[in-house]
């Protein structure tokens, strides 16, 4: 009876981005609501008179060092995309002052508000993101999932929720076992080590500066890296209930990033002093004095220059201030534009599936299956429990009217502004229907919220979370109106190892067009069944005494298009999951890594584009398999690892 449809509730007429900036500026009105007003009031003494100049006043900048007016015409390395991976890579490559590095980024530098954790959802409606939409899936009434990607110096790490996860060791070991070799030699066996956990662990340690109430002293944690990893400084009682309920159902409270066991834990975030620590903040901001590292913001690469005969990549074309420029790379061009723009740029430059490029009228340079694999992590935010006490969950309205809150954030102390969208706890579970034989590989991540998608609502709420997800306001009002902005709890299940595989292709040969994105969500029955099993588990958690103390009750109003099913039946939940599907933005594998005997691989285990010289892809698009991780930390370690690979290739110390 059900159509095989996914209704993402990205109803285009209902989007909120219609009034975002001209000339690359965010309009004041974007920030005209209670939440920002609190901050603005707190800041008012500091601000210049005209609000529109405020964003300049408060924004970061990356002038070329040494009073240079123009970038050089040639660098050792040209990197496209200053995201999680690109920033880490650029910083590490330019440690050697003899190595010149140009980092080209389409977006702008961060500004004061991008530092505020609680504002994360807002930026999905600004020009700090690329407004990509998935193509309609069959049967979807013109509803298309929204796939924002960060467009900033710092990339998606400027707009993300800062959740820090590494993935399970077994998952990285599988990537290595596929033949993604490394150089690791132990006494009697050559380990297939490129991306095995032992190998990647080294980079997680290099990455993190952990401050986690003692966890950081464990051998698999580090205090010496550059990226701060901390707990969120404020919490609700619902976090305690989540952890206790977990214990009751057999999930120990653990450091969920520790390699040894699955469990539940407090969310760990890339934040410090209540401020976002994006890849730019961590890896670029403090190295502005490096004469050999040039960052060009608001500059968009349109083509990789490759000699069709020698297959040598030698530079890129980019557009800055509406002018087309060329810059040459003496050693390598590195594409770090993320899982959508990297494959797009490769294809625009002649690297991609032969037939597709010929349809697009692009001369073929190298026939590779670019964009043919795409995995994503989708989630279901629609299992919501009402509570019988007031003032236990986060409420934007309660918190942001309060000037004291904004001032305390300004001073770097704890306040509502420090919460990343209300996320408090992470739990890894393996549902009874998991078909993965390995007991240490979960199939669902539960994200416990100190509230729900309704915590941003009510009459005066900003509704930023639901707008960020492009949830249909009429659907939300119709279904959840009676409990909007009341005290609620929810745990959002995220599907870790989808069997449904998507893909991406060009729309045309115009570098300014958005590519066609096919999520192909929930096309495999097992994916739906896993969600239903997860929903049942969340219901069991809610039924335990820790949640029953607060009278947790499943909110029983069905979504309008699922009213033909008995509420709370498996069929009902299938319909609901297909209705309120929200991506958590972890698209991977579009330029996937693999050994030479893998015909689907776009890059080799050293991230070199197959068949091309002087060209690598270094970002989350190379991750070849699904991993149980939000992808900022994996992206960062790919950047750090790639720097070592590149330095080895060129004998740079
Ligand atoms: C809304 C949202 C929430 C998220 N929440 C989390 C979370 O809580 N935890 C987590 O771990 N992960 C999260 N993620 C995912 C994570 O942030 C990304 O997977 C990760 O940052 C990707 O890193 P990357 O280096 O592959 O690409 P990106 O960080 O996306 O960087 C790519 C960069 O390339 C630039 N670029 C693209 N095309 C061009 C071009 N033609 N010329 C010049 N520059 C170009 C882009 O503007 C961008 O800055 C979230 C992502 C989003 C969008
Ligand atoms: C800000 O919001 C208030 C109340 O919603 C409105 O009256 C005012 O015109 C808005 N200001 C701007 C600059 O949009
Ligand atoms: C930089 O290059 C100079 C000249 O080639 C050399 O003497 C010096 O040792 C190099 N420095 C580093 C850090 O590699
Ligand atoms: C709600 O709780 C917070 C902290 O737990 C407290 O500071 C505040 O006064 C409470 N508000 C109401 C209306 O009870
Ligand atoms: C909430 O419900 C629980 C369980 O029924 C009950 O023990 C508790 O007293 C209730 N709390 C309030 C504030 O009504």
XYZ file of C-alpha atoms and ligand atoms in Angstrom:
762
model
C 0.000 0.000 0.000
C 2.880 2.329 0.804
C 4.619 3.961 -2.060
C 8.349 3.466 -1.958
C 8.733 7.093 -1.235
C 10.661 9.339 1.006
C 8.938 12.546 1.866
C 11.574 14.755 3.269
C 9.295 17.641 3.887
C 11.543 19.973 2.128
C 8.555 21.724 0.655
C 10.172 24.307 -1.506
C 7.519 26.960 -1.113
C 8.018 26.679 2.580
C 11.713 27.387 2.722
C 13.109 30.298 4.594
C 16.051 31.268 2.490
C 14.288 33.662 0.204
C 15.605 36.762 1.879
C 19.170 35.859 2.529
C 21.883 38.142 1.395
C 22.663 39.996 -1.700
C 26.300 40.577 -2.451
C 27.282 37.831 -0.071
C 25.913 39.624 2.974
C 23.490 38.172 5.422
C 20.472 40.342 5.852
C 19.814 41.732 9.227
C 16.342 40.220 9.206
C 17.842 36.738 9.352
C 18.885 37.555 12.841
C 15.846 39.464 13.938
C 14.367 37.242 16.572
C 14.563 36.584 20.240
C 17.677 34.477 20.213
C 19.918 36.890 18.418
C 18.417 39.916 20.013
C 19.687 38.650 23.333
C 23.206 38.496 21.990
C 22.890 41.744 20.123
C 21.668 43.509 23.224
C 24.536 42.115 25.156
C 26.886 43.336 22.471
C 25.273 46.667 21.848
C 28.009 48.685 23.478
C 30.532 47.217 21.082
C 28.627 47.556 17.877
C 28.936 50.200 15.234
C 25.842 52.204 14.417
C 24.785 50.574 11.206
C 23.896 46.945 11.672
C 24.793 45.988 8.109
C 28.422 46.842 8.699
C 28.398 44.791 11.828
C 29.215 41.560 10.086
C 32.348 43.050 8.666
C 33.262 44.418 12.014
C 32.871 41.087 13.686
C 34.117 38.795 10.990
C 37.412 37.052 10.705
C 39.648 37.747 7.720
C 42.623 36.173 5.991
C 44.643 38.904 4.299
C 47.566 37.719 2.227
C 50.652 37.909 4.422
C 53.430 40.437 3.914
C 51.149 43.093 2.366
C 50.884 41.096 -0.828
C 48.280 42.557 -3.179
C 47.922 39.484 -5.372
C 48.453 35.824 -4.730
C 51.485 34.275 -6.465
C 50.922 32.767 -9.858
C 52.424 29.460 -8.746
C 52.542 27.465 -5.516
C 53.902 24.085 -4.570
C 50.419 22.943 -3.595
C 47.047 24.362 -4.521
C 44.215 23.127 -2.306
C 40.572 23.694 -3.263
C 38.205 23.892 -0.283
C 38.948 25.046 3.258
C 36.764 22.515 5.059
C 37.450 19.998 7.800
C 40.057 18.240 5.682
C 41.406 21.178 3.672
C 42.247 23.307 6.719
C 44.049 20.493 8.521
C 45.984 19.622 5.375
C 46.967 23.208 4.503
C 48.202 23.869 7.997
C 50.294 20.731 8.202
C 51.783 21.046 4.713
C 52.795 24.645 5.356
C 54.643 23.802 8.573
C 57.701 23.577 6.404
C 58.256 27.229 5.492
C 59.849 26.290 2.190
C 56.595 24.796 1.003
C 54.149 27.271 -0.494
C 50.463 26.471 -0.157
C 47.428 28.211 -1.592
C 44.055 27.378 -0.045
C 41.113 28.473 -2.183
C 37.695 28.722 -0.604
C 34.366 29.760 -2.115
C 32.857 30.892 1.178
C 33.619 33.696 3.585
C 35.485 33.655 6.885
C 33.643 33.000 10.137
C 32.032 35.731 12.173
C 30.970 36.200 15.738
C 27.666 34.358 15.428
C 29.141 31.279 13.801
C 30.984 30.765 17.079
C 27.730 30.443 19.029
C 26.872 26.757 19.360
C 23.128 27.270 19.788
C 22.920 29.202 16.534
C 24.092 26.236 14.445
C 20.681 25.631 12.854
C 20.332 29.262 11.760
C 23.230 29.143 9.402
C 21.491 26.539 7.293
C 19.303 29.368 6.053
C 22.130 31.748 5.191
C 24.815 31.989 2.568
C 27.193 30.222 4.926
C 25.875 27.084 3.258
C 25.410 25.779 -0.266
C 21.672 25.309 -0.701
C 21.675 21.918 -2.362
C 18.491 19.911 -2.724
C 18.197 16.228 -3.417
C 16.376 15.300 -6.621
C 12.815 14.112 -5.979
C 12.588 10.401 -5.310
C 9.842 8.563 -7.174
C 6.491 9.236 -5.566
C 7.597 12.281 -3.627
C 5.087 15.076 -4.082
C 7.670 17.588 -5.234
C 9.297 17.328 -1.870
C 13.022 17.311 -1.865
C 15.446 16.781 0.970
C 17.644 19.739 1.794
C 21.364 19.003 1.743
C 23.119 22.077 3.073
C 26.932 22.005 3.028
C 29.146 24.538 4.721
C 30.392 27.365 2.512
C 32.924 29.157 4.660
C 36.560 29.245 5.579
C 36.216 26.174 7.800
C 33.689 24.465 5.526
C 30.924 22.424 7.067
C 32.673 22.613 10.431
C 31.448 26.227 10.617
C 27.786 25.225 10.470
C 27.739 21.730 11.939
C 26.521 20.531 15.321
C 30.068 19.890 16.553
C 29.375 16.314 17.607
C 32.699 14.486 17.862
C 32.699 10.818 16.895
C 35.449 8.615 15.503
C 33.648 5.549 14.218
C 34.189 2.011 15.476
C 37.624 0.382 15.158
C 36.220 -2.602 13.296
C 34.812 -0.299 10.612
C 38.199 1.294 9.900
C 39.827 -2.128 9.954
C 37.409 -3.251 7.266
C 38.448 -0.317 5.112
C 42.053 -1.468 5.495
C 41.125 -5.073 4.825
C 39.612 -4.049 1.491
C 43.197 -3.486 0.360
C 43.721 0.118 1.352
C 47.316 -0.587 2.209
C 49.674 1.457 4.247
C 53.286 1.361 5.172
C 53.003 -0.267 8.504
C 55.325 -3.233 8.909
C 55.453 -5.214 12.101
C 57.971 -7.944 12.822
C 56.472 -10.778 10.860
C 53.445 -9.589 9.010
C 52.844 -6.766 6.594
C 49.659 -5.332 7.915
C 47.085 -3.940 5.571
C 47.124 -0.808 7.494
C 46.302 2.302 5.559
C 43.080 3.018 7.294
C 43.070 0.350 9.936
C 42.076 1.608 13.324
C 45.619 1.471 14.718
C 46.669 3.737 11.927
C 43.802 6.176 12.090
C 43.911 6.238 15.886
C 47.297 7.904 15.576
C 45.623 10.740 13.702
C 42.700 11.049 16.081
C 45.297 11.480 18.810
C 47.171 14.008 16.726
C 43.905 15.859 16.167
C 42.387 16.124 19.605
C 43.006 18.175 22.672
C 40.566 16.392 24.940
C 39.211 17.767 28.193
C 36.636 15.221 29.267
C 36.508 14.892 33.045
C 39.271 12.307 33.163
C 38.551 10.306 30.020
C 41.360 12.203 28.319
C 43.907 10.320 30.421
C 43.079 7.031 28.743
C 45.680 5.789 26.275
C 43.333 6.170 23.302
C 42.777 9.844 24.066
C 45.080 12.803 23.744
C 45.558 16.202 25.329
C 48.249 17.313 22.916
C 46.413 17.910 19.648
C 44.906 21.113 18.368
C 41.170 20.461 18.184
C 39.480 20.931 21.558
C 37.082 18.098 22.402
C 34.927 18.704 25.454
C 31.591 17.967 27.017
C 28.778 20.456 26.542
C 28.935 22.666 29.625
C 25.218 22.642 30.367
C 22.719 19.807 30.550
C 19.184 18.896 31.490
C 18.007 16.109 33.801
C 16.967 14.285 30.655
C 20.606 13.431 29.977
C 20.853 11.659 33.340
C 17.617 9.855 32.565
C 18.988 8.768 29.168
C 22.176 7.354 30.695
C 20.321 5.646 33.565
C 17.714 4.207 31.232
C 20.549 2.941 29.063
C 22.103 1.209 32.034
C 18.820 -0.473 32.840
C 18.610 -1.842 29.299
C 22.211 -3.049 29.374
C 24.091 -0.131 27.852
C 26.980 0.900 30.087
C 27.833 4.578 30.418
C 31.099 4.918 28.527
C 33.406 7.195 26.608
C 31.612 6.332 23.379
C 34.755 7.123 21.376
C 36.778 4.544 23.272
C 37.563 1.530 21.139
C 36.559 -1.235 23.519
C 32.836 -1.223 24.119
C 29.528 0.035 22.845
C 27.468 2.118 25.191
C 25.848 5.434 25.954
C 27.658 8.620 26.898
C 27.548 12.363 27.190
C 28.014 13.993 23.832
C 31.584 15.128 23.106
C 31.876 18.256 21.019
C 34.528 20.278 19.213
C 33.953 23.284 21.394
C 35.912 25.206 23.968
C 34.792 27.882 26.411
C 31.310 27.513 24.955
C 32.620 28.438 21.511
C 32.670 26.494 18.272
C 36.127 25.273 17.301
C 35.844 24.906 13.553
C 38.655 23.554 11.414
C 39.439 27.161 10.462
C 39.614 28.317 14.054
C 41.863 25.427 14.955
C 44.116 25.135 11.927
C 44.159 28.504 10.158
C 43.253 31.300 12.506
C 46.378 30.949 14.613
C 48.750 30.607 11.657
C 47.973 33.797 9.799
C 51.580 34.895 10.057
C 52.876 32.046 7.923
C 54.252 33.692 4.803
C 53.989 30.466 2.850
C 50.280 29.798 3.534
C 47.872 31.923 1.511
C 44.131 31.669 2.040
C 41.878 33.098 -0.671
C 38.297 33.324 0.561
C 35.313 34.039 -1.708
C 37.160 32.418 -4.593
C 35.532 29.611 -6.454
C 37.412 26.950 -8.387
C 35.732 26.138 -11.673
C 38.161 23.720 -13.304
C 41.203 21.580 -12.649
C 43.803 22.079 -15.384
C 45.095 18.743 -16.646
C 47.309 18.073 -19.637
C 45.262 15.566 -21.657
C 48.376 13.917 -23.076
C 50.631 13.594 -20.055
C 47.662 13.439 -17.633
C 49.487 15.820 -15.360
C 47.376 18.191 -13.242
C 49.104 21.549 -13.232
C 46.763 24.139 -11.783
C 43.239 25.360 -11.456
C 40.970 28.060 -12.762
C 38.990 30.020 -10.233
C 36.654 32.977 -10.114
C 37.280 35.795 -7.678
C 35.464 39.129 -7.780
C 33.761 37.982 -10.966
C 37.106 37.548 -12.740
C 38.534 34.285 -13.948
C 42.062 33.565 -12.735
C 44.540 30.760 -13.194
C 46.982 29.529 -10.610
C 49.632 26.885 -11.178
C 50.767 24.074 -8.931
C 54.440 23.093 -9.035
C 53.848 19.843 -7.204
C 50.174 18.927 -6.736
C 46.590 20.059 -6.953
C 44.484 18.809 -4.060
C 40.705 18.811 -4.135
C 39.106 19.126 -0.675
C 35.762 20.580 -1.707
C 33.666 17.981 0.143
C 31.500 15.053 -0.973
C 29.363 17.029 -3.406
C 31.676 19.660 -4.863
C 34.760 17.430 -5.184
C 33.141 14.911 -7.523
C 31.467 17.796 -9.347
C 34.795 19.525 -9.949
C 36.443 16.286 -11.096
C 33.659 15.662 -13.574
C 33.700 19.256 -14.849
C 37.415 18.723 -15.482
C 36.952 15.533 -17.483
C 37.360 12.887 -14.788
C 34.256 10.779 -14.459
C 32.093 8.095 -16.042
C 32.709 8.135 -19.796
C 29.065 8.084 -20.917
C 27.931 10.679 -18.455
C 30.685 13.115 -19.419
C 29.948 12.627 -23.074
C 26.251 13.394 -22.414
C 27.366 16.562 -20.680
C 29.643 17.512 -23.565
C 32.781 17.362 -21.465
C 35.941 15.955 -23.088
C 37.040 12.823 -21.263
C 40.399 12.876 -19.527
C 40.014 9.812 -17.347
C 37.157 7.318 -17.166
C 36.433 6.756 -13.453
C 33.258 6.039 -11.511
C 33.159 9.442 -9.848
C 29.928 10.063 -7.962
C 28.542 6.567 -8.479
C 28.534 5.713 -4.765
C 26.971 7.777 -2.076
C 26.128 6.810 1.466
C 24.435 9.152 3.882
C 23.214 9.040 7.464
C 19.511 9.715 7.738
C 17.560 10.092 10.937
C 14.012 10.213 12.239
C 13.242 13.125 14.590
C 9.546 12.242 15.009
C 9.444 10.045 18.109
C 8.606 12.564 20.794
C 7.638 12.056 24.428
C 5.675 14.515 26.517
C 6.708 15.052 30.139
C 4.623 16.000 33.133
C 7.037 18.459 34.703
C 7.782 21.894 33.402
C 11.136 23.512 32.891
C 13.136 20.328 32.477
C 13.899 20.460 28.781
C 15.713 23.194 26.914
C 13.480 25.890 25.610
C 14.725 28.571 23.359
C 12.002 30.887 24.562
C 12.808 30.461 28.220
C 16.512 30.841 27.669
C 16.909 33.582 25.172
C 14.666 36.219 26.571
C 17.215 36.248 29.307
C 19.939 38.793 28.738
C 22.014 37.263 31.497
C 22.301 34.176 29.342
C 23.799 36.078 26.434
C 26.188 37.962 28.629
C 27.352 34.821 30.310
C 28.023 33.299 26.879
C 30.017 36.396 25.918
C 32.136 35.900 28.981
C 32.822 32.370 27.909
C 30.714 30.706 30.534
C 27.918 28.227 30.393
C 24.567 29.236 29.082
C 21.881 28.077 26.762
C 23.944 29.457 23.895
C 26.484 26.701 24.534
C 24.205 23.861 23.522
C 24.582 22.439 20.020
C 20.913 22.267 19.093
C 20.041 20.632 22.410
C 22.043 17.456 21.732
C 23.109 15.896 25.045
C 23.768 12.186 24.724
C 24.943 9.623 22.207
C 24.144 5.932 22.389
C 25.261 3.132 20.115
C 22.936 0.179 19.839
C 22.770 -2.967 17.804
C 19.151 -3.741 17.072
C 17.940 -7.357 17.052
C 17.695 -7.235 13.276
C 21.298 -6.193 12.682
C 22.851 -8.647 10.226
C 26.427 -7.599 10.965
C 28.160 -10.560 12.576
C 30.503 -8.360 14.545
C 29.138 -7.561 17.993
C 31.127 -4.335 18.148
C 29.498 -2.782 15.110
C 26.248 -0.971 15.955
C 23.504 -0.290 13.432
C 21.906 2.726 15.119
C 23.155 5.799 16.903
C 20.661 7.375 19.282
C 20.988 11.111 19.746
C 19.347 12.190 22.980
C 18.016 15.730 22.939
C 17.203 17.792 26.015
C 13.907 18.452 24.300
C 12.895 17.821 20.702
C 12.427 19.562 17.394
C 9.648 21.443 19.185
C 12.006 23.210 21.602
C 12.511 26.065 19.141
C 8.812 26.735 18.758
C 5.779 28.331 20.286
C 4.605 31.777 19.298
C 7.887 33.547 19.754
C 10.371 30.782 19.027
C 12.728 31.124 16.082
C 11.751 27.676 14.721
C 15.317 27.506 13.490
C 15.762 23.764 13.976
C 12.697 22.805 11.981
C 13.524 25.401 9.349
C 17.080 24.127 9.164
C 15.682 20.663 8.472
C 13.118 22.217 6.113
C 10.319 20.492 8.011
C 6.961 21.602 6.741
C 5.591 24.128 9.178
C 2.007 23.154 8.396
C 2.747 19.498 9.105
C 4.446 20.374 12.366
C 1.670 22.698 13.473
C -1.063 20.274 12.532
C 0.572 17.337 14.285
C 2.505 18.847 17.152
C 0.737 22.201 17.623
C -0.739 21.269 21.009
C 2.686 20.485 22.473
C 4.783 23.056 20.641
C 7.364 24.513 22.999
C 6.273 22.371 25.940
C 8.626 20.057 27.827
C 9.459 17.017 25.738
C 12.174 14.421 25.278
C 13.282 12.703 22.126
C 16.044 10.424 21.004
C 16.717 10.621 17.311
C 17.782 7.346 15.720
C 20.405 7.670 12.992
C 20.867 4.777 10.577
C 24.586 3.964 10.620
C 24.988 1.433 7.844
C 22.335 2.059 5.214
C 22.045 -0.588 2.544
C 20.479 1.944 0.194
C 23.121 3.547 -1.997
C 22.722 6.892 -3.739
C 24.724 8.662 -6.399
C 25.494 12.091 -7.809
C 25.839 13.391 -11.340
C 26.249 16.667 -13.142
C 23.199 18.656 -14.161
C 25.151 20.225 -17.024
C 28.658 21.492 -17.725
C 28.165 24.841 -15.964
C 30.343 25.005 -12.838
C 27.730 27.232 -11.198
C 24.940 24.648 -11.496
C 24.236 22.390 -8.573
C 24.819 18.739 -9.395
C 21.943 16.258 -9.308
C 21.865 14.482 -5.978
C 20.131 11.150 -5.590
C 19.871 10.032 -1.974
C 17.881 6.922 -2.805
C 16.940 6.784 0.853
C 15.102 3.805 2.332
C 14.989 1.930 -0.923
C 16.093 -1.215 0.909
C 13.559 -2.771 3.263
C 16.224 -3.562 5.815
C 16.877 0.141 6.351
C 13.232 0.770 7.229
C 13.133 -2.284 9.490
C 16.213 -1.051 11.343
C 14.514 2.274 12.021
C 11.432 0.514 13.361
C 13.579 -1.646 15.634
C 15.296 1.515 16.880
C 11.974 3.219 17.569
C 10.928 0.216 19.654
C 14.147 0.533 21.623
C 13.563 4.222 22.270
C 10.091 3.333 23.545
C 11.675 0.822 25.935
C 14.033 3.508 27.201
C 11.124 5.864 27.777
C 9.325 3.160 29.730
C 12.087 2.818 32.346
C 11.751 4.474 35.778
C 14.230 7.295 35.021
C 11.907 8.588 32.304
C 8.715 7.576 34.048
C 9.702 9.863 36.910
C 8.909 12.629 34.455
C 5.796 10.897 33.198
C 7.297 10.354 29.711
C 4.502 9.483 27.276
C 4.704 8.929 23.552
C 2.880 11.827 21.913
C 0.025 9.958 20.245
C -1.044 12.172 17.345
C -0.291 10.608 13.968
C 1.267 12.521 11.086
C -1.472 13.504 8.654
C -0.378 11.353 5.770
C -0.036 8.308 8.036
C -3.509 8.460 9.551
C -4.660 5.396 7.660
C -2.352 3.230 9.765
C -2.992 2.169 13.333
C -0.941 4.541 15.449
C 2.201 2.889 16.835
C 1.956 -0.120 14.527
C 5.041 -1.039 12.502
C 3.208 0.139 9.384
C 2.550 3.479 11.018
C 6.224 3.934 11.865
C 7.280 2.946 8.386
C 5.067 5.700 7.031
C 6.338 8.156 9.643
C 9.993 7.371 8.946
C 9.396 7.889 5.234
C 7.676 11.161 6.040
C 9.986 12.869 8.506
C 13.324 11.867 7.065
C 16.164 14.183 7.969
C 19.727 13.801 6.813
C 22.507 14.431 9.293
C 24.738 15.529 6.403
C 27.316 12.746 6.363
C 27.450 12.068 2.648
C 30.539 9.994 1.819
C 32.092 7.736 -0.859
C 31.481 9.896 -3.931
C 35.235 9.771 -4.754
C 35.848 6.597 -2.932
C 39.244 5.189 -2.109
C 40.229 1.675 -3.125
C 43.118 -0.486 -4.286
C 43.995 -0.828 -7.969
C 41.949 -3.978 -8.424
C 38.789 -2.176 -7.325
C 37.099 -0.880 -10.488
C 34.862 1.488 -8.500
C 37.709 3.308 -6.801
C 38.323 6.921 -7.771
C 41.435 7.446 -5.654
C 44.085 4.971 -4.590
C 44.931 4.316 -0.937
C 47.237 7.341 -1.019
C 44.320 9.446 -2.225
C 45.824 10.004 -5.699
C 43.257 10.202 -8.486
C 43.764 7.052 -10.534
C 45.425 7.609 -13.881
C 46.237 11.273 -13.222
C 49.519 12.699 -11.960
C 49.714 15.461 -9.383
C 46.084 15.270 -8.281
C 44.596 14.005 -5.022
C 41.202 14.174 -3.388
C 41.444 14.793 0.342
C 38.105 15.027 2.134
C 35.179 12.920 3.311
C 34.283 11.924 -0.242
C 37.079 9.322 -0.182
C 35.609 7.344 2.751
C 34.698 4.126 0.975
C 32.300 2.497 3.433
C 29.746 3.511 5.999
C 31.229 4.272 9.395
C 29.520 4.961 12.725
C 30.710 8.532 12.786
C 29.559 12.049 12.201
C 32.102 13.025 9.626
C 33.950 16.104 10.856
C 36.570 14.169 12.831
C 37.057 11.614 10.030
C 37.422 14.521 7.582
C 40.022 16.174 9.773
C 42.141 13.055 10.173
C 42.003 12.432 6.443
C 43.560 15.902 6.053
C 46.239 15.141 8.629
C 46.976 11.733 7.162
C 47.128 13.122 3.620
C 49.701 15.703 4.699
C 51.989 12.846 5.761
C 51.387 10.970 2.505
C 52.168 14.070 0.452
C 55.253 14.973 2.459
C 56.540 11.443 1.991
C 55.943 11.623 -1.767
C 57.915 14.860 -2.074
C 60.449 14.186 0.585
C 59.365 17.196 2.614
C 60.063 17.116 6.312
C 24.334 21.158 9.029
C 25.427 20.159 9.256
C 25.575 19.594 10.518
C 26.592 18.666 10.749
N 26.795 18.191 12.016
C 27.920 17.461 12.264
C 28.301 17.129 13.588
O 27.648 17.499 14.569
N 29.447 16.408 13.779
C 30.210 15.991 12.732
O 31.222 15.332 12.956
N 29.859 16.280 11.467
C 28.756 17.025 11.217
N 28.458 17.375 9.937
C 29.291 16.840 8.852
C 30.682 17.433 8.810
O 30.690 18.772 9.214
C 31.212 17.295 7.389
O 31.116 15.964 6.971
C 32.668 17.691 7.274
O 32.848 19.008 7.739
C 33.094 17.546 5.837
O 34.438 17.910 5.678
P 35.054 18.028 4.241
O 36.432 18.532 4.431
O 34.839 16.763 3.510
O 34.151 19.109 3.470
P 33.622 20.538 3.930
O 33.937 20.816 5.349
O 32.208 20.609 3.516
O 34.503 21.556 3.086
C 34.429 21.734 1.724
C 34.773 23.193 1.427
O 35.013 23.345 0.044
C 34.441 24.552 -0.384
N 34.198 24.476 -1.809
C 33.305 23.698 -2.449
N 33.380 23.900 -3.773
C 34.341 24.817 -3.970
C 34.878 25.426 -5.129
N 34.429 25.115 -6.346
N 35.856 26.345 -4.984
C 36.322 26.669 -3.747
N 35.849 26.106 -2.623
C 34.870 25.195 -2.740
C 33.175 24.651 0.423
O 32.677 25.964 0.438
C 33.647 24.145 1.770
O 34.115 25.194 2.576
C 27.444 18.285 9.679
C 27.296 18.860 8.428
C 26.308 19.797 8.195
C 26.191 20.413 6.838
C 12.107 42.595 13.738
O 10.992 41.907 14.256
C 9.981 42.776 14.758
C 8.926 41.903 15.436
O 8.742 40.695 14.756
C 9.455 43.622 13.591
O 8.446 44.495 14.051
C 10.604 44.417 12.998
O 10.147 45.150 11.879
C 11.736 43.499 12.579
N 12.883 44.289 12.164
C 13.560 44.051 11.055
C 14.726 44.938 10.790
O 13.294 43.146 10.283
C 64.588 25.542 2.883
O 65.350 25.657 1.700
C 66.669 26.110 1.932
C 67.316 26.341 0.583
O 67.034 25.307 -0.303
C 67.395 25.105 2.793
O 68.693 25.553 3.061
C 66.644 24.925 4.104
O 67.240 23.915 4.887
C 65.185 24.540 3.840
N 64.444 24.529 5.095
C 63.587 23.567 5.418
C 62.844 23.723 6.703
O 63.372 22.590 4.710
C 14.036 26.786 35.003
O 15.226 26.110 35.369
C 16.364 26.937 35.407
C 17.586 26.071 35.685
O 17.271 24.759 35.950
C 16.170 28.011 36.461
O 17.310 28.852 36.480
C 14.929 28.823 36.118
O 14.677 29.756 37.138
C 13.711 27.921 35.959
N 12.602 28.695 35.447
C 11.353 28.541 35.891
C 10.323 29.378 35.218
O 11.066 27.748 36.753
C 4.894 12.768 36.842
O 4.468 11.425 36.697
C 5.092 10.527 37.606
C 4.662 9.123 37.242
O 3.279 9.062 37.060
C 4.764 10.904 39.032
O 5.449 10.058 39.905
C 5.210 12.342 39.272
O 4.844 12.771 40.543
C 4.589 13.252 38.241
N 5.157 14.587 38.404
C 4.392 15.674 38.421
C 5.100 16.973 38.610
O 3.188 15.597 38.266
